[in-house]
Structure formats: structure tokens, C-alpha cells
PDB file of N, CA, C and O in Angstrom:
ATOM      1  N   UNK A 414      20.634 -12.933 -18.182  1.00 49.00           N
ATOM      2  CA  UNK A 414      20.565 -11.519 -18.445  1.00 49.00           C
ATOM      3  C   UNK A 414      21.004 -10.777 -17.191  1.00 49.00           C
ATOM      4  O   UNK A 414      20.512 -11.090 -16.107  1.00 49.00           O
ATOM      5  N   UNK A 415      22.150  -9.547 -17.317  1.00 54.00           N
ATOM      6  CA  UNK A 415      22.220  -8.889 -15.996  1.00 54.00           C
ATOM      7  C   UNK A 415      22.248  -7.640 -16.378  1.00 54.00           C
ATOM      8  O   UNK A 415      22.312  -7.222 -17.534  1.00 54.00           O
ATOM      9  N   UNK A 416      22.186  -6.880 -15.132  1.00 64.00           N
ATOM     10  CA  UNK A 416      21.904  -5.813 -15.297  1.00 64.00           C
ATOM     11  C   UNK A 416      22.671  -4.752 -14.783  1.00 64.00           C
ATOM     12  O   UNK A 416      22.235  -4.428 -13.678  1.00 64.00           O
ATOM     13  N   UNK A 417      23.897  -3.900 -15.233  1.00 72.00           N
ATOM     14  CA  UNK A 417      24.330  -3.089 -14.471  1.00 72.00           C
ATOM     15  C   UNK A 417      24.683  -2.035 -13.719  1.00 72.00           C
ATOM     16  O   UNK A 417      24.662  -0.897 -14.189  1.00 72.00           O
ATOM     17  N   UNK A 418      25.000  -2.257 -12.632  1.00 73.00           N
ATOM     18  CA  UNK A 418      24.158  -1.021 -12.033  1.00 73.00           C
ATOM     19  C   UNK A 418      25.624   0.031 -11.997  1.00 73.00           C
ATOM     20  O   UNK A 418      26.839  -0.168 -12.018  1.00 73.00           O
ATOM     21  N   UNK A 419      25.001   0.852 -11.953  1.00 81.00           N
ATOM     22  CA  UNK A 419      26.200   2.229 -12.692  1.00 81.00           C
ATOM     23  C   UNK A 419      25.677   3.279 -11.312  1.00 81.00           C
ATOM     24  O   UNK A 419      24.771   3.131 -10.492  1.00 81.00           O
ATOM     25  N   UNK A 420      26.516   4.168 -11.468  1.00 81.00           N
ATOM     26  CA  UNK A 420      26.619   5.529 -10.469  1.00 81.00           C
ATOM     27  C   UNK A 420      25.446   6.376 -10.907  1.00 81.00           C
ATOM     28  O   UNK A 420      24.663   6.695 -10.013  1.00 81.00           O
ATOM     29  N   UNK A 421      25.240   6.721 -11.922  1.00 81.00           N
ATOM     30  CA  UNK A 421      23.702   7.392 -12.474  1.00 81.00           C
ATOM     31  C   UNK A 421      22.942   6.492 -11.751  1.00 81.00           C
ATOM     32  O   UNK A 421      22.607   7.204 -10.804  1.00 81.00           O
ATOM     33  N   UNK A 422      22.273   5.040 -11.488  1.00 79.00           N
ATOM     34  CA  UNK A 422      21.344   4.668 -11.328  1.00 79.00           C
ATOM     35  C   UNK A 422      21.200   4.380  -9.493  1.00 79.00           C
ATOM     36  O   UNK A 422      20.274   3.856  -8.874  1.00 79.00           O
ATOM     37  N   UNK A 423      22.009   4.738  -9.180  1.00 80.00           N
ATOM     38  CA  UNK A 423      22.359   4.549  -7.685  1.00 80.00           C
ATOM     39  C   UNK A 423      21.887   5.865  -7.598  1.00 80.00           C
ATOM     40  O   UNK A 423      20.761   5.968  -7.111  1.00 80.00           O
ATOM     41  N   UNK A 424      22.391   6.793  -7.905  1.00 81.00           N
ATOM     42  CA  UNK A 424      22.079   8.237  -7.698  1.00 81.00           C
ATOM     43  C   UNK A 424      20.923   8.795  -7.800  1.00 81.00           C
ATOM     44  O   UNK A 424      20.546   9.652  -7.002  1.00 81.00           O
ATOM     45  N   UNK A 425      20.132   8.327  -8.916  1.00 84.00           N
ATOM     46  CA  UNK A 425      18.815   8.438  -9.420  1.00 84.00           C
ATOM     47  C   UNK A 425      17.685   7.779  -8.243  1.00 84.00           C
ATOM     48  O   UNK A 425      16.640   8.276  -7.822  1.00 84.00           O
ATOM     49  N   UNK A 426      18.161   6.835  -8.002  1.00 82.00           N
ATOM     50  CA  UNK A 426      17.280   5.948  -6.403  1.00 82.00           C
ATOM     51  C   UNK A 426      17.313   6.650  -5.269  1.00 82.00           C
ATOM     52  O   UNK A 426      16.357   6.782  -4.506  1.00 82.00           O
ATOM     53  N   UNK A 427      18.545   7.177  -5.107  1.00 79.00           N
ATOM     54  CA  UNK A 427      18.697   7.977  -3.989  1.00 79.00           C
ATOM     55  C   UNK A 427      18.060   8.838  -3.539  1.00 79.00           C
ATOM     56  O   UNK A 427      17.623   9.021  -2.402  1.00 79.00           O
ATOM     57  N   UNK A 428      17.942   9.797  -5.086  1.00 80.00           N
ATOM     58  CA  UNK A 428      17.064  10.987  -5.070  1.00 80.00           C
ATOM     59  C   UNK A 428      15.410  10.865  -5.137  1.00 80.00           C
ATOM     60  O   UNK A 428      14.542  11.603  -4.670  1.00 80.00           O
ATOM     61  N   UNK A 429      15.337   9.824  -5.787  1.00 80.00           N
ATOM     62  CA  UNK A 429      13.682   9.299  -5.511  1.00 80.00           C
ATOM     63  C   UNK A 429      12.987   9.140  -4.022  1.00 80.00           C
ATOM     64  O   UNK A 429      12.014   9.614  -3.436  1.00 80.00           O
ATOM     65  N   UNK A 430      14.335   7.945  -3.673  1.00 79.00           N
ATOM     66  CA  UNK A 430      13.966   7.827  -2.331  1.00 79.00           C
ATOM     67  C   UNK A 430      13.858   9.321  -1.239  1.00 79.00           C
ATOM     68  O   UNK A 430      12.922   9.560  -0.476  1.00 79.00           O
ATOM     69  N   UNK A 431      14.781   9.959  -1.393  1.00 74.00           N
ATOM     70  CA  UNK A 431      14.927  11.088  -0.571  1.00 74.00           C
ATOM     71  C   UNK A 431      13.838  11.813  -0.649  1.00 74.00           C
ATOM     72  O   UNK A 431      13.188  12.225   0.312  1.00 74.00           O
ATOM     73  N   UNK A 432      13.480  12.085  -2.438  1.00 71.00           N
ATOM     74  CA  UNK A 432      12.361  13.441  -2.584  1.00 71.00           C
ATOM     75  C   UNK A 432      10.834  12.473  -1.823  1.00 71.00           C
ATOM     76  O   UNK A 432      10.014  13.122  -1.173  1.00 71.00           O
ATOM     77  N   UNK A 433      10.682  11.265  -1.977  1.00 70.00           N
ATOM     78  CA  UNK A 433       9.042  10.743  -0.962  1.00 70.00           C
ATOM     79  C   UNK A 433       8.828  11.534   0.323  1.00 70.00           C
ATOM     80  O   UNK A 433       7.841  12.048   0.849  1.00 70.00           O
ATOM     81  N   UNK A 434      10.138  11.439   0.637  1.00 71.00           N
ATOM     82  CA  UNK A 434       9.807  11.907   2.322  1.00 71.00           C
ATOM     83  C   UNK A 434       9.405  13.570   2.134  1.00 71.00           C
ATOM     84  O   UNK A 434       8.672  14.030   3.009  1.00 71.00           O
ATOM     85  N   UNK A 435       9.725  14.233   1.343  1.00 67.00           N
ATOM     86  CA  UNK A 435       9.145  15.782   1.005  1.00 67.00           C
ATOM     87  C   UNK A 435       7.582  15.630   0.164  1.00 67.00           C
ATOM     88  O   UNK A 435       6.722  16.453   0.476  1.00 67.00           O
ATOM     89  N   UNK A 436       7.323  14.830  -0.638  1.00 64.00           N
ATOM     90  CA  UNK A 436       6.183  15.072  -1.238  1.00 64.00           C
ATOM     91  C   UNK A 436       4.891  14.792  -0.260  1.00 64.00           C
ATOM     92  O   UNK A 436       4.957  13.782   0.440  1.00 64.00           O
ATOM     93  N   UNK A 437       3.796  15.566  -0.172  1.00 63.00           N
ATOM     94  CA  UNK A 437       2.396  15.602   0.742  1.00 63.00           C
ATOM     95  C   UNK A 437       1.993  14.172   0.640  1.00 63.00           C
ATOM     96  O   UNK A 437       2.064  13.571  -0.432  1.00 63.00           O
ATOM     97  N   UNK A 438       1.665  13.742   1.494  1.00 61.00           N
ATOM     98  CA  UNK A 438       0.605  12.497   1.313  1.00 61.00           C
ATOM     99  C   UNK A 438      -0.779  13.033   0.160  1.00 61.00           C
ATOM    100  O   UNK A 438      -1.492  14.030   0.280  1.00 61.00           O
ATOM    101  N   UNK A 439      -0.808  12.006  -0.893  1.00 59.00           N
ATOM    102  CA  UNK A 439      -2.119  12.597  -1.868  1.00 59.00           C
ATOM    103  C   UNK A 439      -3.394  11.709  -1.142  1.00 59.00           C
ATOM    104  O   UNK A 439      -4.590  12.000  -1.166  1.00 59.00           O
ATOM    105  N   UNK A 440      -2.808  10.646  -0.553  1.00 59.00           N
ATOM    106  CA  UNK A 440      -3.880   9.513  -0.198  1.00 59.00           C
ATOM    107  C   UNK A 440      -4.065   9.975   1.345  1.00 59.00           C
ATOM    108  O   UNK A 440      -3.320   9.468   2.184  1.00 59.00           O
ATOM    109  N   UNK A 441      -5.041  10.926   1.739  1.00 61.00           N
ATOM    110  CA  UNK A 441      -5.170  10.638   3.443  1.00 61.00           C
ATOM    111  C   UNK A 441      -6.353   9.857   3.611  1.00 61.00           C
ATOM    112  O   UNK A 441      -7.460   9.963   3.084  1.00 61.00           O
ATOM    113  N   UNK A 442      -5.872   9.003   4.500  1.00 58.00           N
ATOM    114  CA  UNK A 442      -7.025   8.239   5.214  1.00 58.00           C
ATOM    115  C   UNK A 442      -7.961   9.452   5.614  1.00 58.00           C
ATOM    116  O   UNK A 442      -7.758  10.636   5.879  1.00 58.00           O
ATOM    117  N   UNK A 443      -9.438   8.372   5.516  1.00 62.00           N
ATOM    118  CA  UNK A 443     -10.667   8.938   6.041  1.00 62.00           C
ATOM    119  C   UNK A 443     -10.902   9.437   7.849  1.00 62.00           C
ATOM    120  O   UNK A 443     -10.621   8.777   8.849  1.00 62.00           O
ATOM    121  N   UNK A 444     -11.442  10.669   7.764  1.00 71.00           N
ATOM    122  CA  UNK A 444     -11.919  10.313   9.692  1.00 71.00           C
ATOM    123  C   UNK A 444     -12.869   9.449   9.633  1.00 71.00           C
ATOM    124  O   UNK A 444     -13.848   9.404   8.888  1.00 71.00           O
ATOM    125  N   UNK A 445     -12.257   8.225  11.107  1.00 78.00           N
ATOM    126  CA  UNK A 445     -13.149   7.423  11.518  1.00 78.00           C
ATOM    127  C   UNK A 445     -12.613   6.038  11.840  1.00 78.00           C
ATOM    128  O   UNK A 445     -11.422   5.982  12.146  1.00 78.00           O
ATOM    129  N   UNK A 446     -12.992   5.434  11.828  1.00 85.00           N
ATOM    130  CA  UNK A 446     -12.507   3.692  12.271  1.00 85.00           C
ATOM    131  C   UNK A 446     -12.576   2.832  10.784  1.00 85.00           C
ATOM    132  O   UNK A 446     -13.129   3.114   9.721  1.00 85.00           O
ATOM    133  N   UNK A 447     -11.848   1.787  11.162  1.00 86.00           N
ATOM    134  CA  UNK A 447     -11.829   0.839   9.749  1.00 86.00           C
ATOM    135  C   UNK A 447     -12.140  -0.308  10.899  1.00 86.00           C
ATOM    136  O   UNK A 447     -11.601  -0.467  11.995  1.00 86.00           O
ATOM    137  N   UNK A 448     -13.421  -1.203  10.129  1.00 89.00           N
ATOM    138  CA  UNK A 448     -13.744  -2.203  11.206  1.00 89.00           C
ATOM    139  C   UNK A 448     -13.444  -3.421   9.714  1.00 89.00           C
ATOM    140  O   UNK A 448     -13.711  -3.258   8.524  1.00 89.00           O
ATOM    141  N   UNK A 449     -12.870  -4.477  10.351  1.00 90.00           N
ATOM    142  CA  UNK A 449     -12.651  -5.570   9.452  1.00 90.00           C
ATOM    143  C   UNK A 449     -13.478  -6.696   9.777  1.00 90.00           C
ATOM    144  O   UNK A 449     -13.302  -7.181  10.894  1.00 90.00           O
ATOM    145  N   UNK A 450     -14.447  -7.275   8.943  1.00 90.00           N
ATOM    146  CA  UNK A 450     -15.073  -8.369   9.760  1.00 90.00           C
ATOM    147  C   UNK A 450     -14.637  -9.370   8.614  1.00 90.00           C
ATOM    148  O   UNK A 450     -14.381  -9.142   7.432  1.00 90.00           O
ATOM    149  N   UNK A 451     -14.632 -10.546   9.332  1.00 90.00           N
ATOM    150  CA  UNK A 451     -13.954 -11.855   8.324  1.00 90.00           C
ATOM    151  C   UNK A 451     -15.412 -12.858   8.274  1.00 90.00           C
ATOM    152  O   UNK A 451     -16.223 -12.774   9.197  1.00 90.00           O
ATOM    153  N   UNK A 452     -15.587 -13.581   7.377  1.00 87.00           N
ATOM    154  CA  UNK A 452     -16.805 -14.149   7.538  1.00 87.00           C
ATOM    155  C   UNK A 452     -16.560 -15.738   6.736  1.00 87.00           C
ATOM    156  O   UNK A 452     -15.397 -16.139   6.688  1.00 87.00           O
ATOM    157  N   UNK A 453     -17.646 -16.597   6.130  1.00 87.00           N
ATOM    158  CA  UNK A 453     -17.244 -18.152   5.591  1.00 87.00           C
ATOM    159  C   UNK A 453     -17.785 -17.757   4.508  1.00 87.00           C
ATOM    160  O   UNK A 453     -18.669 -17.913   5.350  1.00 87.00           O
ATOM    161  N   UNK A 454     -18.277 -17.334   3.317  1.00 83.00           N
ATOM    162  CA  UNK A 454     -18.749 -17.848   1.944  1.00 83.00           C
ATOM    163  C   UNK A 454     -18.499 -19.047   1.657  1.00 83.00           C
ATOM    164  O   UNK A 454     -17.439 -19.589   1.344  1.00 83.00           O
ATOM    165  N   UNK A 455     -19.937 -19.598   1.826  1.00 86.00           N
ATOM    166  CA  UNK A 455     -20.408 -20.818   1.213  1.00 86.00           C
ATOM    167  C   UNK A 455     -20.422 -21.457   0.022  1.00 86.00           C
ATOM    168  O   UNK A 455     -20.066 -22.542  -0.437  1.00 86.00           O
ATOM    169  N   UNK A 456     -21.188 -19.984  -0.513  1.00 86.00           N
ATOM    170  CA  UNK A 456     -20.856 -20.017  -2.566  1.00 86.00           C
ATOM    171  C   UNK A 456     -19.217 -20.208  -3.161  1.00 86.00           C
ATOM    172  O   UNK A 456     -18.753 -20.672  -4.203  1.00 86.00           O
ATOM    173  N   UNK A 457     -18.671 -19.650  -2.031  1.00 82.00           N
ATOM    174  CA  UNK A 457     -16.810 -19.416  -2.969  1.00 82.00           C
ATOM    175  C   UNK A 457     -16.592 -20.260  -2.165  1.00 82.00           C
ATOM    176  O   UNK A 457     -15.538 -20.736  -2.587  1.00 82.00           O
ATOM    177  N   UNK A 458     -17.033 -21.187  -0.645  1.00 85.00           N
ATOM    178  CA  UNK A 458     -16.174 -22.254  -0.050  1.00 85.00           C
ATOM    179  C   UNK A 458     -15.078 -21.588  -0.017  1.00 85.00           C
ATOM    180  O   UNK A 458     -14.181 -22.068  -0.710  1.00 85.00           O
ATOM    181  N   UNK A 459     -14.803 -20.511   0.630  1.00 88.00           N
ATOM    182  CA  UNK A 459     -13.525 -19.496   1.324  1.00 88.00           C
ATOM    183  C   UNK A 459     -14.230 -18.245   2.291  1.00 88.00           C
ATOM    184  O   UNK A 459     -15.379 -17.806   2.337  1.00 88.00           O
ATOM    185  N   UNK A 460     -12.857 -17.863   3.104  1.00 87.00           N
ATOM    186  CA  UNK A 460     -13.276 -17.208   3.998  1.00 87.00           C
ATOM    187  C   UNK A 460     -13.032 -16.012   3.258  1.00 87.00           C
ATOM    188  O   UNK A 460     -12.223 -15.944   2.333  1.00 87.00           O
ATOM    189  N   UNK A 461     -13.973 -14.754   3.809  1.00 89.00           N
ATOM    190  CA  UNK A 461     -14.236 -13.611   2.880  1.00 89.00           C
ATOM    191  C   UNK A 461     -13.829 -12.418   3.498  1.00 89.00           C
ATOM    192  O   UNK A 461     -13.551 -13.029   4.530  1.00 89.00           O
ATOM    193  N   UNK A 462     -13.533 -11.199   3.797  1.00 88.00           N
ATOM    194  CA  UNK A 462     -13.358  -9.956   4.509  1.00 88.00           C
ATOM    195  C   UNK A 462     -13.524  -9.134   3.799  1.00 88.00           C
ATOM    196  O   UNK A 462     -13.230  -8.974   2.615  1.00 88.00           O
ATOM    197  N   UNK A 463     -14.193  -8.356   4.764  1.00 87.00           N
ATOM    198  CA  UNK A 463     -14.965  -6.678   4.636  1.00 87.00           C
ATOM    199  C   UNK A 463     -14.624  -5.859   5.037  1.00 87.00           C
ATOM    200  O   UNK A 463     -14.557  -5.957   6.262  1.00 87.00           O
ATOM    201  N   UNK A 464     -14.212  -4.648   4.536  1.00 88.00           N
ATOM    202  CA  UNK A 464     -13.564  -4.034   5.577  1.00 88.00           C
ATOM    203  C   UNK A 464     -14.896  -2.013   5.378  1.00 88.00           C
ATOM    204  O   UNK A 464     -15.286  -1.462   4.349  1.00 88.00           O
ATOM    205  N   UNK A 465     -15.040  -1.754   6.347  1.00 88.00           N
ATOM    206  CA  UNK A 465     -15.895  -0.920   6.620  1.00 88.00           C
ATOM    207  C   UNK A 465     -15.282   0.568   7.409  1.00 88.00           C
ATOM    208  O   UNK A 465     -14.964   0.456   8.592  1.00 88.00           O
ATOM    209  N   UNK A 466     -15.146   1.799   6.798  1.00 84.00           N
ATOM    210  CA  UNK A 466     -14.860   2.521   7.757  1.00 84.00           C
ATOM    211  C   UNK A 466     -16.159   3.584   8.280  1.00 84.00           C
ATOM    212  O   UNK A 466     -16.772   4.357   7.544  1.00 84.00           O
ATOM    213  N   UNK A 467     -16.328   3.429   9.408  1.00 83.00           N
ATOM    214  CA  UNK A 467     -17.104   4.055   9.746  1.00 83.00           C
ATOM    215  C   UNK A 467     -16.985   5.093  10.647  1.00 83.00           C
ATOM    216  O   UNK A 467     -16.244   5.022  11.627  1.00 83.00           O
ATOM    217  N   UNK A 468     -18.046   6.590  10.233  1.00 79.00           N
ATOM    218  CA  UNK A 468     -17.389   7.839  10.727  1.00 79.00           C
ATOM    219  C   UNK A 468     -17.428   8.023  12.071  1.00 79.00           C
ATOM    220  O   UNK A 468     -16.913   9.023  12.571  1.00 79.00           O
TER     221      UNK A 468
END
């Protein structure tokens, strides 16, 4: 199966890509620190991580 790529769809990417850099961040990070601690779970026999932000 292929797929072809045409001048509309090049153009269409372009403009996607371009308009991100204008749209607001909706996601802002929190004030404060992100602390990651890694640990062993015994029960899952794998290593586990937490991640914590604190203000």
C-alpha cells in the first residue's frame, strides 16, 4: 500500500507545523520542582518510579 504525497499535503504540514509555534502553551508546568525517585517493587519484581512535584 502507498501513499501519495501531493502539494496539498505538503502544504497542509507546513501550515500545521508553522501555526504550533503561534498557539499558547495550554499545558504549563506547575511552580516548583519535579523530584523523581526510582525504587525495586518486589510484588511486580521491577523497578518502579515516582515522580513528585513539589512546591
Amino acid at each position: 500500500m502507498s501513499t501519495k504525497i501531493t502539494r496539498r499535503s505538503i502544504l497542509a504540514t507546513g501550515a500545521a507545523a508553522a501555526g504550533m509555534r503561534f498557539v499558547p502553551k495550554i499545558a504549563v508546568s506547575p511552580a516548583g520542582r519535579k523530584v523523581l525517585t526510582v525504587y525495586f517493587d518486589k510484588a511486580a519484581g521491577a523497578m518502579r518510579a515516582i515522580e513528585k512535584v513539589i512546591p
